[in-house]
Short mmCIF file of N, CA and C in Angstrom, two decimals:
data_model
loop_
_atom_site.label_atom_id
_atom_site.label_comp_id
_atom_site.label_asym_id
_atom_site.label_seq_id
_atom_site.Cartn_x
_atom_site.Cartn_y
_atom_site.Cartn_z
N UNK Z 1492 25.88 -18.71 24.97
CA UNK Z 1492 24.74 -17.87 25.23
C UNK Z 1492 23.89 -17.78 23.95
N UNK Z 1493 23.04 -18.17 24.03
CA UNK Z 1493 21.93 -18.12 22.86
C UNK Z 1493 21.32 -16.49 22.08
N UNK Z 1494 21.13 -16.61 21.06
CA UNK Z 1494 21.22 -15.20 20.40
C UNK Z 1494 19.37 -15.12 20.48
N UNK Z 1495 18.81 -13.86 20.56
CA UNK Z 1495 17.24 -13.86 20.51
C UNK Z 1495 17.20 -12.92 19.81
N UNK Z 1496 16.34 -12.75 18.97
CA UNK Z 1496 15.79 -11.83 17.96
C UNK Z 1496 14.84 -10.64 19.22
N UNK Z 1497 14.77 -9.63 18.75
CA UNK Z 1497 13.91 -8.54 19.32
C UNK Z 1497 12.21 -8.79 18.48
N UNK Z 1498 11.19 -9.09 19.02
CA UNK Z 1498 9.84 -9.60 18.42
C UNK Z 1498 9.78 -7.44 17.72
N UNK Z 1499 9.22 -8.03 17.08
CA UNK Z 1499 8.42 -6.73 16.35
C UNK Z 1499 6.71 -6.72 16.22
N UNK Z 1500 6.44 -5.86 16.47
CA UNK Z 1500 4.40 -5.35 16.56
C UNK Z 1500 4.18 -4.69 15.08
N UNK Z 1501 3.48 -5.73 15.00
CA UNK Z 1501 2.69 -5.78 13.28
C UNK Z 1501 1.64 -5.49 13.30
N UNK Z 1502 0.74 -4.53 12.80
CA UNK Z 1502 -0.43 -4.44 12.45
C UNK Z 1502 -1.54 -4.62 11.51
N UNK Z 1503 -2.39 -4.73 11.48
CA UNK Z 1503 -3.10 -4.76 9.87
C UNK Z 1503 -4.06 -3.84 10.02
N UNK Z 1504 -4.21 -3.31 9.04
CA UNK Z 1504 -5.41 -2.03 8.56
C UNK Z 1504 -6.52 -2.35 7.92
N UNK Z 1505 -7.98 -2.64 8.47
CA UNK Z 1505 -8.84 -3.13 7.54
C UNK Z 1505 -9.49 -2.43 6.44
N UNK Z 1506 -9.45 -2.74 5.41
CA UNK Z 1506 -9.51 -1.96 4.35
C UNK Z 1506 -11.13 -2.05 4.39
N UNK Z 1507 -11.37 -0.88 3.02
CA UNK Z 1507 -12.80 -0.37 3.09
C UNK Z 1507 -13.84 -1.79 2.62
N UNK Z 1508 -14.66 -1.64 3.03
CA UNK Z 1508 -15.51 -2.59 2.55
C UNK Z 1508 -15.62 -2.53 1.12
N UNK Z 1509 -15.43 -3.54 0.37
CA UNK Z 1509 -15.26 -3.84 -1.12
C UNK Z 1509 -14.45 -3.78 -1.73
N UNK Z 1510 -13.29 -3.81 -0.80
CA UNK Z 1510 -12.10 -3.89 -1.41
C UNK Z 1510 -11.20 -4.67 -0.88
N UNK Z 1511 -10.03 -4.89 -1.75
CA UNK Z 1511 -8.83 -6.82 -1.41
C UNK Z 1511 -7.69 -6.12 -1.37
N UNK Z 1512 -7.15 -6.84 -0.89
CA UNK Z 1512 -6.00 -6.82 -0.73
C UNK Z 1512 -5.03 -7.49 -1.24
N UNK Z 1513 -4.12 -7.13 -2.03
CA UNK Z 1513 -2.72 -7.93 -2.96
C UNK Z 1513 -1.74 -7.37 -1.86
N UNK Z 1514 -1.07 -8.44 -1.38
CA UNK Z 1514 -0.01 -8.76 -0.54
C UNK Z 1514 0.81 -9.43 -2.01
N UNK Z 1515 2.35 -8.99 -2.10
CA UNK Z 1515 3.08 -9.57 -3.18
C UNK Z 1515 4.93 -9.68 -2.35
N UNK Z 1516 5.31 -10.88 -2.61
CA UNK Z 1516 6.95 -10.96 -2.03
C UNK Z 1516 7.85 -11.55 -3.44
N UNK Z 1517 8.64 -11.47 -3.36
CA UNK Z 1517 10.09 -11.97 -4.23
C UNK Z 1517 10.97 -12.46 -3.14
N UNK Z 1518 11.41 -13.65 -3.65
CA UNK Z 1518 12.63 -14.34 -3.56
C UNK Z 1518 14.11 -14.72 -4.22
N UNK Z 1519 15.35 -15.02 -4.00
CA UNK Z 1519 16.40 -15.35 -5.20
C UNK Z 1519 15.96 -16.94 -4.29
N UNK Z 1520 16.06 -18.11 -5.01
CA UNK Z 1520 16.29 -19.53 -5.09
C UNK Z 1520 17.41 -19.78 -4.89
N UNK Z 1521 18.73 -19.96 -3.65
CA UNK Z 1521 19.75 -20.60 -3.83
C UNK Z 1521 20.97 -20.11 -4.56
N UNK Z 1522 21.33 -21.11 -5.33
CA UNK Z 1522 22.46 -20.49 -6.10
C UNK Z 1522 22.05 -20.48 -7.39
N UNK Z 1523 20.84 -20.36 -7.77
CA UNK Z 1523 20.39 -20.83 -9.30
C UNK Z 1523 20.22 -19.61 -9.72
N UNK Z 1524 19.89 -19.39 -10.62
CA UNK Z 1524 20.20 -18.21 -12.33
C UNK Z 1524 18.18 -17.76 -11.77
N UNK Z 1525 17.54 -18.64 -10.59
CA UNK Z 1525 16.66 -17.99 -10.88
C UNK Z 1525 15.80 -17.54 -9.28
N UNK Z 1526 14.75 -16.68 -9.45
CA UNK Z 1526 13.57 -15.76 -8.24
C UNK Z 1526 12.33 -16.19 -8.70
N UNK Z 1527 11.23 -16.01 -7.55
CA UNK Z 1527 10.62 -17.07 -7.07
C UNK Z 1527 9.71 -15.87 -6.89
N UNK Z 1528 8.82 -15.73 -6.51
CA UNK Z 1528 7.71 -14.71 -6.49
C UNK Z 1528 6.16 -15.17 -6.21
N UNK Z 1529 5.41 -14.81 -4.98
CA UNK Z 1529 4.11 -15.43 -4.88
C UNK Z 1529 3.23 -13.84 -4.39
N UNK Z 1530 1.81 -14.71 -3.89
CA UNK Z 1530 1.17 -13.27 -3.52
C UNK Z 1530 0.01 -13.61 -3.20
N UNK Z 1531 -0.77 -12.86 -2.89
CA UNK Z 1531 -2.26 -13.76 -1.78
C UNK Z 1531 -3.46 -12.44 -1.97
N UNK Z 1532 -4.48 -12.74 -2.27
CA UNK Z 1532 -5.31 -11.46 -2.02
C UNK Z 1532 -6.32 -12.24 -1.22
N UNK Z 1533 -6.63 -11.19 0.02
CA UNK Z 1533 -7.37 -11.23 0.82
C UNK Z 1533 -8.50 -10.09 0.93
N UNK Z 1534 -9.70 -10.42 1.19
CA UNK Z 1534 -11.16 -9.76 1.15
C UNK Z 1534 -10.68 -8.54 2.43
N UNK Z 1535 -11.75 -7.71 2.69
CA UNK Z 1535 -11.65 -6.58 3.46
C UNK Z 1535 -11.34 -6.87 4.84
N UNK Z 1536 -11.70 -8.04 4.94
CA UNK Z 1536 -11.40 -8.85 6.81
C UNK Z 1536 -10.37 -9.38 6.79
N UNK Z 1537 -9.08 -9.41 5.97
CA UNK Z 1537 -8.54 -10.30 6.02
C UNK Z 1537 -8.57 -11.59 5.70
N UNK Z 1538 -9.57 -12.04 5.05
CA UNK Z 1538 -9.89 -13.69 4.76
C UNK Z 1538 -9.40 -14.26 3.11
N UNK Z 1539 -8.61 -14.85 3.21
CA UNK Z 1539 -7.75 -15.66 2.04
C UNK Z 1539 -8.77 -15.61 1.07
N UNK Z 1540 -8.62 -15.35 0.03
CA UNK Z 1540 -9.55 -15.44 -1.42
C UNK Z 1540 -8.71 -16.09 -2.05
N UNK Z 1541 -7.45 -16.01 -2.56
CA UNK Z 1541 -6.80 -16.33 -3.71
C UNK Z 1541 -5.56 -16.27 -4.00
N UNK Z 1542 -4.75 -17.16 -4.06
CA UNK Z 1542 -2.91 -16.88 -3.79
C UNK Z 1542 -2.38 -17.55 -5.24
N UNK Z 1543 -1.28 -17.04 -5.23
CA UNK Z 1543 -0.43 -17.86 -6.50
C UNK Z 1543 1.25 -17.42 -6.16
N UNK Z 1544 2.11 -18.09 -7.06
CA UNK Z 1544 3.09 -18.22 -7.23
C UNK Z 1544 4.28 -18.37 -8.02
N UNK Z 1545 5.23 -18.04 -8.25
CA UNK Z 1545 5.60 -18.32 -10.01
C UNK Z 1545 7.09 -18.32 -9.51
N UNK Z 1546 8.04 -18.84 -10.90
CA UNK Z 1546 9.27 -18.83 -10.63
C UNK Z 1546 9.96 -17.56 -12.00
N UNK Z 1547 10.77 -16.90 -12.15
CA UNK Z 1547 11.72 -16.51 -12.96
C UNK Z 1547 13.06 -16.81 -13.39
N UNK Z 1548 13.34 -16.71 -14.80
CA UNK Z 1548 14.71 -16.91 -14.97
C UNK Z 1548 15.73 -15.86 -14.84
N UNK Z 1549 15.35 -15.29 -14.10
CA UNK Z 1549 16.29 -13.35 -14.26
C UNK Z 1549 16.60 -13.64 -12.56
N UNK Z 1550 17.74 -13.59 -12.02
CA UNK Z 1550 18.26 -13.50 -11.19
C UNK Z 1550 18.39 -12.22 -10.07
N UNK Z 1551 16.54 -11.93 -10.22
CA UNK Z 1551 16.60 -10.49 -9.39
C UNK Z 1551 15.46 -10.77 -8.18
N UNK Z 1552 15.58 -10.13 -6.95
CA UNK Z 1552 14.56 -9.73 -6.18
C UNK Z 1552 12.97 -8.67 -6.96
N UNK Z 1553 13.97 -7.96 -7.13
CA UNK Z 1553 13.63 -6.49 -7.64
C UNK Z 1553 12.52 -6.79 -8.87
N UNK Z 1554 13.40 -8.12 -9.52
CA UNK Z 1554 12.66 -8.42 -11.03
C UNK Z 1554 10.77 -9.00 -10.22
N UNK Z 1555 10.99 -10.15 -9.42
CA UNK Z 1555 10.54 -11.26 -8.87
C UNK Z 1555 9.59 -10.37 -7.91
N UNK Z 1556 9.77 -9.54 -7.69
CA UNK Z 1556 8.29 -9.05 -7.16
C UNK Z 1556 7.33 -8.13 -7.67
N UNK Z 1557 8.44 -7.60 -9.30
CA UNK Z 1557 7.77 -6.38 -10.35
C UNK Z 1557 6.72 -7.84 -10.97
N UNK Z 1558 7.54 -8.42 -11.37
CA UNK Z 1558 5.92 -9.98 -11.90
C UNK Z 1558 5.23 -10.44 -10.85
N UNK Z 1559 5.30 -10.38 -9.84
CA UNK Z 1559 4.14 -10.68 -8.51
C UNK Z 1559 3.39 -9.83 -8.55
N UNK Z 1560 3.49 -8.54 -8.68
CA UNK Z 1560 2.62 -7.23 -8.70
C UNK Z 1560 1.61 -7.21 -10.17
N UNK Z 1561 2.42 -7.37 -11.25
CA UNK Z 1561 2.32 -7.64 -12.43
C UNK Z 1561 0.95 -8.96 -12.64
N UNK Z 1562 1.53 -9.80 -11.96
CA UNK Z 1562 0.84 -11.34 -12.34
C UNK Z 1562 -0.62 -11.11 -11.57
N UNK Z 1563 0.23 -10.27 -9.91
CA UNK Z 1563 -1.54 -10.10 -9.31
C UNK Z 1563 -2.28 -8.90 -9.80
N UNK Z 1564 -2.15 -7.89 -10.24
CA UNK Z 1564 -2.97 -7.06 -10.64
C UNK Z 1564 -3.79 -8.10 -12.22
N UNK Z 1565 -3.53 -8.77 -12.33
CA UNK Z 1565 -3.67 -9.66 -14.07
C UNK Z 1565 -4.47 -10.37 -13.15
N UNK Z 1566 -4.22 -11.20 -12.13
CA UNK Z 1566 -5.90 -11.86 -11.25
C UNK Z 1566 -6.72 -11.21 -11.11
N UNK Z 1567 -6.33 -9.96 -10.15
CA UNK Z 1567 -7.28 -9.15 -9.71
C UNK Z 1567 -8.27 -8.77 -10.62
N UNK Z 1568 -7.57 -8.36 -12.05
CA UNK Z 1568 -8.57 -7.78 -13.25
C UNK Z 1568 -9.75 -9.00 -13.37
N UNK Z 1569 -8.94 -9.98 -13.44
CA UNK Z 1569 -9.69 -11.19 -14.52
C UNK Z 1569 -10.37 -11.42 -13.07
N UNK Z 1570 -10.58 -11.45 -11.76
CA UNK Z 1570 -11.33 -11.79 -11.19
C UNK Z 1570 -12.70 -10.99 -10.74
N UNK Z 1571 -12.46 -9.51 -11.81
CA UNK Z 1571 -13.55 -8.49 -11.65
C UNK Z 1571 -13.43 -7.64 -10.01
N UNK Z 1572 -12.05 -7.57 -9.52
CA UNK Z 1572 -11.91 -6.98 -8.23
C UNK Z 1572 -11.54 -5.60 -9.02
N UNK Z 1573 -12.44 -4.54 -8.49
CA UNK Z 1573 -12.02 -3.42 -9.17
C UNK Z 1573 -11.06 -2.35 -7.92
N UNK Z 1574 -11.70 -2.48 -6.63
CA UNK Z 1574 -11.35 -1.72 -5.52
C UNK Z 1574 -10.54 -2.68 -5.05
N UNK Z 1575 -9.07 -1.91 -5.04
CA UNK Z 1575 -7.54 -2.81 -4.56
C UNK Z 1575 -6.54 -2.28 -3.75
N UNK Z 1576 -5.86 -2.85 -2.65
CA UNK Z 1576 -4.65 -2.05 -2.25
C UNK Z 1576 -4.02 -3.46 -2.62
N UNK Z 1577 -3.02 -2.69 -3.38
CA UNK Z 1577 -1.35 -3.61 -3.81
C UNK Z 1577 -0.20 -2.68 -2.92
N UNK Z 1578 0.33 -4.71 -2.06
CA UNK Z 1578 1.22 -3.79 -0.97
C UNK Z 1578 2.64 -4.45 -0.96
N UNK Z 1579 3.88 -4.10 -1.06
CA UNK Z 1579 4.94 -4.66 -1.34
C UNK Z 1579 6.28 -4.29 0.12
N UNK Z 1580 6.77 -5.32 0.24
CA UNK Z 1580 7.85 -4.93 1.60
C UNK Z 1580 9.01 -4.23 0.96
N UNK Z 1581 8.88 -3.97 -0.56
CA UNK Z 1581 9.28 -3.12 -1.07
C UNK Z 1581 9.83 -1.88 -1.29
N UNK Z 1582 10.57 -1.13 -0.66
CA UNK Z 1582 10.47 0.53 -1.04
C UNK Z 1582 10.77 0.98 -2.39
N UNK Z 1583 11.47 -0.04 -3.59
CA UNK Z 1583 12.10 0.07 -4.89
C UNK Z 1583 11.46 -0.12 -5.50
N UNK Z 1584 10.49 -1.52 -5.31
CA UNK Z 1584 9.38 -1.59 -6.34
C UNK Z 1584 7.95 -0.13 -6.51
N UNK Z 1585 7.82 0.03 -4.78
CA UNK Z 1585 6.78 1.21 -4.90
C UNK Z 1585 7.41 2.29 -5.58
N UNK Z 1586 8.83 3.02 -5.29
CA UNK Z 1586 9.35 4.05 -6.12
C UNK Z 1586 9.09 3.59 -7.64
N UNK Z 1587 9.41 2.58 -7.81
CA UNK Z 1587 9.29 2.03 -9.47
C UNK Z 1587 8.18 2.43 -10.22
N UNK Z 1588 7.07 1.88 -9.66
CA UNK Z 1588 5.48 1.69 -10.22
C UNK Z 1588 5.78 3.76 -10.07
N UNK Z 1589 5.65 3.75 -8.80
CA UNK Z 1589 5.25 5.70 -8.47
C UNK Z 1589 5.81 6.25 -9.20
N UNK Z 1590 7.31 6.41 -9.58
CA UNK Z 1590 7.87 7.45 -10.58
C UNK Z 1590 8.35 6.94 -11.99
N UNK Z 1591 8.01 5.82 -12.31
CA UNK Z 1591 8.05 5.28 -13.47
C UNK Z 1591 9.56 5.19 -13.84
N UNK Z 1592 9.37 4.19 -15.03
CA UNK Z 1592 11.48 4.10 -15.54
C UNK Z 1592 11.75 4.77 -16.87
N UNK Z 1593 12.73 5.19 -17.29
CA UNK Z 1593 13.25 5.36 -18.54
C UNK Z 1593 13.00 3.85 -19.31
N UNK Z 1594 13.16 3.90 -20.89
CA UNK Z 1594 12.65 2.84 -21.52
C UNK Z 1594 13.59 1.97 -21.85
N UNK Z 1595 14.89 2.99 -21.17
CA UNK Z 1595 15.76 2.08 -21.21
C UNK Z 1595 16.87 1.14 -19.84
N UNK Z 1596 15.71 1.12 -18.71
CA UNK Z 1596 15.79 0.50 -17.72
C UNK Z 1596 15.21 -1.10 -17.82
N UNK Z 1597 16.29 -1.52 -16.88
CA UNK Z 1597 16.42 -2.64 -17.20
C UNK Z 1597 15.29 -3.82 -17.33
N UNK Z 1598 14.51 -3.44 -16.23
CA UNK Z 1598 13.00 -3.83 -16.18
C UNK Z 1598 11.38 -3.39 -17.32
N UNK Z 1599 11.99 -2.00 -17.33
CA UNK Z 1599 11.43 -1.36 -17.75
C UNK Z 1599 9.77 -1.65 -18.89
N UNK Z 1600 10.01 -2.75 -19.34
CA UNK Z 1600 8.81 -3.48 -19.59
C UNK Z 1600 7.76 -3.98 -18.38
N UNK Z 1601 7.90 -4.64 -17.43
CA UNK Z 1601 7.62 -4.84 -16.42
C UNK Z 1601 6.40 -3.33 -16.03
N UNK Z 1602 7.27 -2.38 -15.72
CA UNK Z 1602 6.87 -1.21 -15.12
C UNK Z 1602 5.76 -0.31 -16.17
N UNK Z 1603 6.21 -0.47 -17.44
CA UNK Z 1603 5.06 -0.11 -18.14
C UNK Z 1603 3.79 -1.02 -18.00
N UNK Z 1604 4.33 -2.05 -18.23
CA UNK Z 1604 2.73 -3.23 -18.22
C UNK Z 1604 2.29 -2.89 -16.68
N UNK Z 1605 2.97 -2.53 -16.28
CA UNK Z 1605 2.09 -2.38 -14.55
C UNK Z 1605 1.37 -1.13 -14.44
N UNK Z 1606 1.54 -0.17 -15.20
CA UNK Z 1606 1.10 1.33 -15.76
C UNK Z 1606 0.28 0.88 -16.25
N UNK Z 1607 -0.11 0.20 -17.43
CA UNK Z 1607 -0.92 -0.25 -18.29
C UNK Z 1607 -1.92 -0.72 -17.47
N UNK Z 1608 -2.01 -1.93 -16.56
CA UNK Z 1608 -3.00 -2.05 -15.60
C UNK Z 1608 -3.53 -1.16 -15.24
N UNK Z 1609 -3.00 -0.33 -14.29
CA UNK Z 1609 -3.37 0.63 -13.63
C UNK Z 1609 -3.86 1.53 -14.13
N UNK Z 1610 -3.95 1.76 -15.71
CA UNK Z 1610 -4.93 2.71 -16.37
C UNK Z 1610 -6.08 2.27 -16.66
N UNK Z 1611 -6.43 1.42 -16.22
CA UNK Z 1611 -7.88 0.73 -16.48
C UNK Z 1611 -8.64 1.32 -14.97
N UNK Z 1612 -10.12 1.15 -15.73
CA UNK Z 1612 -11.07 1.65 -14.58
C UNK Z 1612 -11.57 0.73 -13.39
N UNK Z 1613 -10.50 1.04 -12.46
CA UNK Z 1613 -10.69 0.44 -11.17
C UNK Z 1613 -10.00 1.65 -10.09
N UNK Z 1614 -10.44 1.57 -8.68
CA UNK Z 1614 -9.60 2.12 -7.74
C UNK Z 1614 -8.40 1.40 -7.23
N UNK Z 1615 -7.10 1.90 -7.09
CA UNK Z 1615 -6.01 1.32 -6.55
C UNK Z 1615 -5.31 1.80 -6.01
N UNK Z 1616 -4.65 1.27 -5.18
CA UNK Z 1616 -3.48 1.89 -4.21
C UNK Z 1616 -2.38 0.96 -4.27
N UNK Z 1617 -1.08 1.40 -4.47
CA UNK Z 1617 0.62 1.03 -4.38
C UNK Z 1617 1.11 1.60 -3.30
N UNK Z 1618 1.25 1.06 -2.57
CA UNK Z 1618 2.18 0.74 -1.39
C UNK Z 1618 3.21 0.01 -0.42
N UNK Z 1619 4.25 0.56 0.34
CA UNK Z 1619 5.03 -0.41 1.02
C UNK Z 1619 4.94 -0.72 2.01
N UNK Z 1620 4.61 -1.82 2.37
CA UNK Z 1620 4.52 -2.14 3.53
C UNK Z 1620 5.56 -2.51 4.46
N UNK Z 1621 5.77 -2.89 5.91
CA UNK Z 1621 6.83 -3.41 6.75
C UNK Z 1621 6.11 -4.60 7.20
#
C-alpha cells in the first residue's frame, strides 16, 4: 500500500509596495563537516530579483541560515533595498536575531553582525515563516 503525504495550503502575503522580500533556508550536505545556505529576494509581487547561495564549514543548520540572513541583508544593503521583510522557516534563528545571544554563544558573532545591519537606516521585519 503506498504511503501519501497530507498536501498542505500555503499562502503568500503581498507585501507593501516598495518593499522585497528575503526568503533565506539552511541545509547540512550529507555526511560532510559542512551546510549549505541560499536565499532569493523577491519585489512586492512576488517576482524573482535576486538569489544566491553559499556553502559553510561549521556543521550546523542553525549556523547555515544565521549567514543566509547575514549574506542577504549584505545584498539587500548593497543593492540600496531599504524597505525589507527577512523570512526564515526558522523559529531559532527568529528567537536569535529577536532576543539576541550572550557573547559567549556559540554563533554569537553571526547575531551581532546581523544587529549591526539592522541598525542602519532602513525598515525591516524578522520573521518565521511555515
Amino acid at each position: 500500500m503506498a504511503n501519501f503525504v497530507n498536501p498542505q495550503l500555503f499562502t503568500w502575503f503581498r507585501l507593501v509596495e516598495g518593499t522585497v522580500c528575503l526568503n533565506v533556508d539552511g541545509s547540512l550536505l550529507g555526511n560532510t563537516n559542512t551546510s549549505g545556505y541560499d536565499g532569493l529576494i523577491r519585489d512586492n509581487n512576488g517576482d524573482f530579483m535576486l538569489g544566491f547561495y553559499g556553502t559553510t564549514a561549521v556543521q550546523s543548520i542553525l549556523f547555515a541560515e544565521l549567514v543566509a540572513v547575514l549574506h542577504g541583508l549584505h545584498i539587500c544593503w548593497e543593492s540600496r533595498f531599504r524597505r525589507i521583510g527577512c523570512f526564515s522557516d526558522s523559529l531559532r534563528i527568529d528567537s536569535l536575531i529577536r532576543e539576541g545571544v550572550s557573547a559567549h554563544h556559540r554563533f554569537a558573532n553571526e547575531v551581532f553582525s546581523i544587529h549591526q545591519l539592522l541598525d542602519r537606516e532602513w525598515e525591516d521585519v524578522i520573521d518565521h515563516t511555515l
